[in-house]
């Protein structure tokens, strides 16, 4: 998938900068696009509900810092 197509598939609130909660499916797709794996370190910047950390650790087995 081209990045332009991916951006078009995102909810309009994300593009506009409004606060939104991404569904787990969207986070998983983003991490798949990035090819996250056990060799990557995942940094959490302290925003959101922690869903991203859970998915990155459980599904993609990233290292945490």
PDB file of N, CA and C in Angstrom:
ATOM      1  N   UNK A   1       0.853  -1.172   0.000  1.00  0.00           N
ATOM      2  CA  UNK A   1       0.000   0.000   0.000  1.00  0.00           C
ATOM      3  C   UNK A   1       0.899   1.236   0.000  1.00  0.00           C
ATOM      4  N   UNK A   2       0.574   2.183  -0.826  1.00  0.00           N
ATOM      5  CA  UNK A   2       1.317   3.440  -0.869  1.00  0.00           C
ATOM      6  C   UNK A   2       0.935   4.287   0.340  1.00  0.00           C
ATOM      7  N   UNK A   3       1.883   5.074   0.812  1.00  0.00           N
ATOM      8  CA  UNK A   3       1.629   5.914   1.987  1.00  0.00           C
ATOM      9  C   UNK A   3       0.463   6.868   1.741  1.00  0.00           C
ATOM     10  N   UNK A   4       0.325   7.348   0.519  1.00  0.00           N
ATOM     11  CA  UNK A   4      -0.778   8.256   0.193  1.00  0.00           C
ATOM     12  C   UNK A   4      -2.122   7.567   0.372  1.00  0.00           C
ATOM     13  N   UNK A   5      -2.200   6.299  -0.042  1.00  0.00           N
ATOM     14  CA  UNK A   5      -3.438   5.532   0.114  1.00  0.00           C
ATOM     15  C   UNK A   5      -3.729   5.277   1.589  1.00  0.00           C
ATOM     16  N   UNK A   6      -2.676   5.003   2.344  1.00  0.00           N
ATOM     17  CA  UNK A   6      -2.863   4.767   3.774  1.00  0.00           C
ATOM     18  C   UNK A   6      -3.390   6.026   4.454  1.00  0.00           C
ATOM     19  N   UNK A   7      -2.805   7.165   4.141  1.00  0.00           N
ATOM     20  CA  UNK A   7      -3.247   8.426   4.744  1.00  0.00           C
ATOM     21  C   UNK A   7      -4.705   8.706   4.406  1.00  0.00           C
ATOM     22  N   UNK A   8      -5.114   8.406   3.178  1.00  0.00           N
ATOM     23  CA  UNK A   8      -6.515   8.607   2.781  1.00  0.00           C
ATOM     24  C   UNK A   8      -7.461   7.705   3.573  1.00  0.00           C
ATOM     25  N   UNK A   9      -6.953   6.566   4.066  1.00  0.00           N
ATOM     26  CA  UNK A   9      -7.803   5.621   4.796  1.00  0.00           C
ATOM     27  C   UNK A   9      -7.988   6.013   6.267  1.00  0.00           C
ATOM     28  N   UNK A  10      -7.220   6.985   6.745  1.00  0.00           N
ATOM     29  CA  UNK A  10      -7.308   7.399   8.149  1.00  0.00           C
ATOM     30  C   UNK A  10      -8.547   8.253   8.394  1.00  0.00           C
ATOM     31  N   UNK A  11      -9.087   8.223   9.615  1.00  0.00           N
ATOM     32  CA  UNK A  11     -10.216   9.098   9.951  1.00  0.00           C
ATOM     33  C   UNK A  11      -9.829  10.569   9.777  1.00  0.00           C
ATOM     34  N   UNK A  12     -10.763  11.378   9.343  1.00  0.00           N
ATOM     35  CA  UNK A  12     -10.478  12.793   9.073  1.00  0.00           C
ATOM     36  C   UNK A  12     -10.015  13.537  10.322  1.00  0.00           C
ATOM     37  N   UNK A  13     -10.451  13.111  11.517  1.00  0.00           N
ATOM     38  CA  UNK A  13     -10.019  13.773  12.753  1.00  0.00           C
ATOM     39  C   UNK A  13      -8.508  13.673  12.957  1.00  0.00           C
ATOM     40  N   UNK A  14      -7.910  12.590  12.515  1.00  0.00           N
ATOM     41  CA  UNK A  14      -6.463  12.437  12.661  1.00  0.00           C
ATOM     42  C   UNK A  14      -5.746  13.462  11.793  1.00  0.00           C
ATOM     43  N   UNK A  15      -6.200  13.607  10.578  1.00  0.00           N
ATOM     44  CA  UNK A  15      -5.573  14.546   9.651  1.00  0.00           C
ATOM     45  C   UNK A  15      -5.768  15.983  10.132  1.00  0.00           C
ATOM     46  N   UNK A  16      -6.913  16.290  10.724  1.00  0.00           N
ATOM     47  CA  UNK A  16      -7.200  17.655  11.173  1.00  0.00           C
ATOM     48  C   UNK A  16      -6.491  18.004  12.483  1.00  0.00           C
ATOM     49  N   UNK A  17      -5.988  17.000  13.200  1.00  0.00           N
ATOM     50  CA  UNK A  17      -5.291  17.253  14.457  1.00  0.00           C
ATOM     51  C   UNK A  17      -6.171  17.142  15.688  1.00  0.00           C
ATOM     52  N   UNK A  18      -7.449  16.822  15.523  1.00  0.00           N
ATOM     53  CA  UNK A  18      -8.326  16.635  16.680  1.00  0.00           C
ATOM     54  C   UNK A  18      -7.927  15.374  17.436  1.00  0.00           C
ATOM     55  N   UNK A  19      -8.267  15.325  18.724  1.00  0.00           N
ATOM     56  CA  UNK A  19      -7.953  14.172  19.555  1.00  0.00           C
ATOM     57  C   UNK A  19      -8.858  13.003  19.189  1.00  0.00           C
ATOM     58  N   UNK A  20      -8.264  11.876  18.845  1.00  0.00           N
ATOM     59  CA  UNK A  20      -9.024  10.665  18.529  1.00  0.00           C
ATOM     60  C   UNK A  20      -8.318   9.468  19.151  1.00  0.00           C
ATOM     61  N   UNK A  21      -9.076   8.417  19.391  1.00  0.00           N
ATOM     62  CA  UNK A  21      -8.520   7.150  19.837  1.00  0.00           C
ATOM     63  C   UNK A  21      -8.503   6.208  18.643  1.00  0.00           C
ATOM     64  N   UNK A  22      -7.337   5.727  18.290  1.00  0.00           N
ATOM     65  CA  UNK A  22      -7.240   4.793  17.175  1.00  0.00           C
ATOM     66  C   UNK A  22      -7.709   3.413  17.617  1.00  0.00           C
ATOM     67  N   UNK A  23      -8.484   2.739  16.785  1.00  0.00           N
ATOM     68  CA  UNK A  23      -8.863   1.368  17.118  1.00  0.00           C
ATOM     69  C   UNK A  23      -7.641   0.448  17.024  1.00  0.00           C
ATOM     70  N   UNK A  24      -7.704  -0.671  17.727  1.00  0.00           N
ATOM     71  CA  UNK A  24      -6.591  -1.627  17.715  1.00  0.00           C
ATOM     72  C   UNK A  24      -6.226  -2.036  16.295  1.00  0.00           C
ATOM     73  N   UNK A  25      -7.226  -2.208  15.444  1.00  0.00           N
ATOM     74  CA  UNK A  25      -6.982  -2.602  14.055  1.00  0.00           C
ATOM     75  C   UNK A  25      -6.084  -1.588  13.344  1.00  0.00           C
ATOM     76  N   UNK A  26      -6.336  -0.307  13.583  1.00  0.00           N
ATOM     77  CA  UNK A  26      -5.538   0.743  12.942  1.00  0.00           C
ATOM     78  C   UNK A  26      -4.103   0.740  13.468  1.00  0.00           C
ATOM     79  N   UNK A  27      -3.943   0.585  14.775  1.00  0.00           N
ATOM     80  CA  UNK A  27      -2.598   0.528  15.342  1.00  0.00           C
ATOM     81  C   UNK A  27      -1.828  -0.666  14.796  1.00  0.00           C
ATOM     82  N   UNK A  28      -2.496  -1.802  14.701  1.00  0.00           N
ATOM     83  CA  UNK A  28      -1.852  -2.999  14.159  1.00  0.00           C
ATOM     84  C   UNK A  28      -1.403  -2.755  12.729  1.00  0.00           C
ATOM     85  N   UNK A  29      -2.254  -2.141  11.922  1.00  0.00           N
ATOM     86  CA  UNK A  29      -1.893  -1.849  10.525  1.00  0.00           C
ATOM     87  C   UNK A  29      -0.698  -0.896  10.451  1.00  0.00           C
ATOM     88  N   UNK A  30      -0.667   0.103  11.316  1.00  0.00           N
ATOM     89  CA  UNK A  30       0.469   1.034  11.341  1.00  0.00           C
ATOM     90  C   UNK A  30       1.751   0.280  11.679  1.00  0.00           C
ATOM     91  N   UNK A  31       1.695  -0.574  12.697  1.00  0.00           N
ATOM     92  CA  UNK A  31       2.884  -1.319  13.099  1.00  0.00           C
ATOM     93  C   UNK A  31       3.310  -2.314  12.019  1.00  0.00           C
ATOM     94  N   UNK A  32       2.348  -2.902  11.318  1.00  0.00           N
ATOM     95  CA  UNK A  32       2.687  -3.784  10.198  1.00  0.00           C
ATOM     96  C   UNK A  32       3.378  -2.990   9.097  1.00  0.00           C
ATOM     97  N   UNK A  33       2.862  -1.805   8.793  1.00  0.00           N
ATOM     98  CA  UNK A  33       3.456  -0.939   7.773  1.00  0.00           C
ATOM     99  C   UNK A  33       4.903  -0.607   8.133  1.00  0.00           C
ATOM    100  N   UNK A  34       5.163  -0.416   9.419  1.00  0.00           N
ATOM    101  CA  UNK A  34       6.510  -0.096   9.894  1.00  0.00           C
ATOM    102  C   UNK A  34       7.407  -1.320  10.009  1.00  0.00           C
ATOM    103  N   UNK A  35       6.829  -2.499   9.832  1.00  0.00           N
ATOM    104  CA  UNK A  35       7.565  -3.758   9.983  1.00  0.00           C
ATOM    105  C   UNK A  35       8.196  -3.889  11.369  1.00  0.00           C
ATOM    106  N   UNK A  36       7.430  -3.520  12.409  1.00  0.00           N
ATOM    107  CA  UNK A  36       7.943  -3.666  13.774  1.00  0.00           C
ATOM    108  C   UNK A  36       8.254  -5.125  14.054  1.00  0.00           C
ATOM    109  N   UNK A  37       9.329  -5.364  14.816  1.00  0.00           N
ATOM    110  CA  UNK A  37       9.669  -6.732  15.204  1.00  0.00           C
ATOM    111  C   UNK A  37      10.505  -6.713  16.472  1.00  0.00           C
ATOM    112  N   UNK A  38      10.974  -7.890  16.870  1.00  0.00           N
ATOM    113  CA  UNK A  38      11.692  -8.030  18.134  1.00  0.00           C
ATOM    114  C   UNK A  38      13.022  -7.279  18.163  1.00  0.00           C
ATOM    115  N   UNK A  39      13.492  -6.804  17.035  1.00  0.00           N
ATOM    116  CA  UNK A  39      14.733  -6.025  16.997  1.00  0.00           C
ATOM    117  C   UNK A  39      14.503  -4.531  17.209  1.00  0.00           C
ATOM    118  N   UNK A  40      13.245  -4.117  17.286  1.00  0.00           N
ATOM    119  CA  UNK A  40      12.912  -2.706  17.446  1.00  0.00           C
ATOM    120  C   UNK A  40      12.674  -2.363  18.915  1.00  0.00           C
ATOM    121  N   UNK A  41      12.981  -1.130  19.260  1.00  0.00           N
ATOM    122  CA  UNK A  41      12.688  -0.601  20.595  1.00  0.00           C
ATOM    123  C   UNK A  41      11.484   0.315  20.457  1.00  0.00           C
ATOM    124  N   UNK A  42      10.475   0.103  21.294  1.00  0.00           N
ATOM    125  CA  UNK A  42       9.249   0.898  21.239  1.00  0.00           C
ATOM    126  C   UNK A  42       9.262   1.892  22.393  1.00  0.00           C
ATOM    127  N   UNK A  43       9.234   3.172  22.069  1.00  0.00           N
ATOM    128  CA  UNK A  43       9.184   4.227  23.086  1.00  0.00           C
ATOM    129  C   UNK A  43       7.766   4.761  23.192  1.00  0.00           C
ATOM    130  N   UNK A  44       7.235   4.784  24.387  1.00  0.00           N
ATOM    131  CA  UNK A  44       5.911   5.347  24.611  1.00  0.00           C
ATOM    132  C   UNK A  44       6.086   6.761  25.133  1.00  0.00           C
ATOM    133  N   UNK A  45       5.427   7.718  24.508  1.00  0.00           N
ATOM    134  CA  UNK A  45       5.609   9.123  24.859  1.00  0.00           C
ATOM    135  C   UNK A  45       4.599   9.625  25.885  1.00  0.00           C
ATOM    136  N   UNK A  46       3.766   8.743  26.401  1.00  0.00           N
ATOM    137  CA  UNK A  46       2.889   9.125  27.497  1.00  0.00           C
ATOM    138  C   UNK A  46       1.548   9.699  27.106  1.00  0.00           C
ATOM    139  N   UNK A  47       1.127   9.532  25.884  1.00  0.00           N
ATOM    140  CA  UNK A  47      -0.201  10.006  25.495  1.00  0.00           C
ATOM    141  C   UNK A  47      -1.043   8.807  25.061  1.00  0.00           C
ATOM    142  N   UNK A  48      -2.338   8.917  25.200  1.00  0.00           N
ATOM    143  CA  UNK A  48      -3.224   7.816  24.827  1.00  0.00           C
ATOM    144  C   UNK A  48      -3.501   6.893  25.997  1.00  0.00           C
ATOM    145  N   UNK A  49      -4.079   5.744  25.671  1.00  0.00           N
ATOM    146  CA  UNK A  49      -4.509   4.816  26.718  1.00  0.00           C
ATOM    147  C   UNK A  49      -3.618   3.584  26.856  1.00  0.00           C
ATOM    148  N   UNK A  50      -2.483   3.567  26.196  1.00  0.00           N
ATOM    149  CA  UNK A  50      -1.561   2.446  26.327  1.00  0.00           C
ATOM    150  C   UNK A  50      -1.820   1.288  25.385  1.00  0.00           C
ATOM    151  N   UNK A  51      -2.846   1.407  24.537  1.00  0.00           N
ATOM    152  CA  UNK A  51      -3.159   0.338  23.593  1.00  0.00           C
ATOM    153  C   UNK A  51      -1.975   0.019  22.685  1.00  0.00           C
ATOM    154  N   UNK A  52      -1.273   1.067  22.256  1.00  0.00           N
ATOM    155  CA  UNK A  52      -0.132   0.883  21.359  1.00  0.00           C
ATOM    156  C   UNK A  52       0.968   0.050  21.980  1.00  0.00           C
ATOM    157  N   UNK A  53       1.225   0.278  23.266  1.00  0.00           N
ATOM    158  CA  UNK A  53       2.252  -0.498  23.970  1.00  0.00           C
ATOM    159  C   UNK A  53       1.863  -1.968  23.995  1.00  0.00           C
ATOM    160  N   UNK A  54       0.633  -2.235  24.370  1.00  0.00           N
ATOM    161  CA  UNK A  54       0.145  -3.615  24.470  1.00  0.00           C
ATOM    162  C   UNK A  54       0.285  -4.336  23.133  1.00  0.00           C
ATOM    163  N   UNK A  55      -0.142  -3.697  22.065  1.00  0.00           N
ATOM    164  CA  UNK A  55      -0.082  -4.320  20.740  1.00  0.00           C
ATOM    165  C   UNK A  55       1.367  -4.524  20.310  1.00  0.00           C
ATOM    166  N   UNK A  56       2.205  -3.500  20.498  1.00  0.00           N
ATOM    167  CA  UNK A  56       3.611  -3.605  20.095  1.00  0.00           C
ATOM    168  C   UNK A  56       4.319  -4.739  20.833  1.00  0.00           C
ATOM    169  N   UNK A  57       4.032  -4.881  22.124  1.00  0.00           N
ATOM    170  CA  UNK A  57       4.671  -5.934  22.913  1.00  0.00           C
ATOM    171  C   UNK A  57       4.115  -7.316  22.597  1.00  0.00           C
ATOM    172  N   UNK A  58       2.795  -7.442  22.572  1.00  0.00           N
ATOM    173  CA  UNK A  58       2.175  -8.758  22.428  1.00  0.00           C
ATOM    174  C   UNK A  58       2.197  -9.287  21.001  1.00  0.00           C
ATOM    175  N   UNK A  59       1.935  -8.444  20.027  1.00  0.00           N
ATOM    176  CA  UNK A  59       1.834  -8.926  18.643  1.00  0.00           C
ATOM    177  C   UNK A  59       3.143  -8.817  17.870  1.00  0.00           C
ATOM    178  N   UNK A  60       3.987  -7.841  18.239  1.00  0.00           N
ATOM    179  CA  UNK A  60       5.196  -7.594  17.460  1.00  0.00           C
ATOM    180  C   UNK A  60       6.473  -7.848  18.255  1.00  0.00           C
ATOM    181  N   UNK A  61       6.327  -8.153  19.538  1.00  0.00           N
ATOM    182  CA  UNK A  61       7.434  -8.565  20.412  1.00  0.00           C
ATOM    183  C   UNK A  61       8.592  -7.574  20.421  1.00  0.00           C
ATOM    184  N   UNK A  62       8.273  -6.276  20.385  1.00  0.00           N
ATOM    185  CA  UNK A  62       9.319  -5.258  20.418  1.00  0.00           C
ATOM    186  C   UNK A  62       9.947  -5.189  21.805  1.00  0.00           C
ATOM    187  N   UNK A  63      11.120  -4.579  21.873  1.00  0.00           N
ATOM    188  CA  UNK A  63      11.759  -4.318  23.161  1.00  0.00           C
ATOM    189  C   UNK A  63      11.130  -3.062  23.728  1.00  0.00           C
ATOM    190  N   UNK A  64      11.015  -2.986  25.027  1.00  0.00           N
ATOM    191  CA  UNK A  64      10.462  -1.768  25.616  1.00  0.00           C
ATOM    192  C   UNK A  64      11.540  -1.039  26.401  1.00  0.00           C
ATOM    193  N   UNK A  65      11.411   0.270  26.462  1.00  0.00           N
ATOM    194  CA  UNK A  65      12.382   1.115  27.168  1.00  0.00           C
ATOM    195  C   UNK A  65      11.664   1.962  28.173  1.00  0.00           C
TER     196      UNK A  65
END
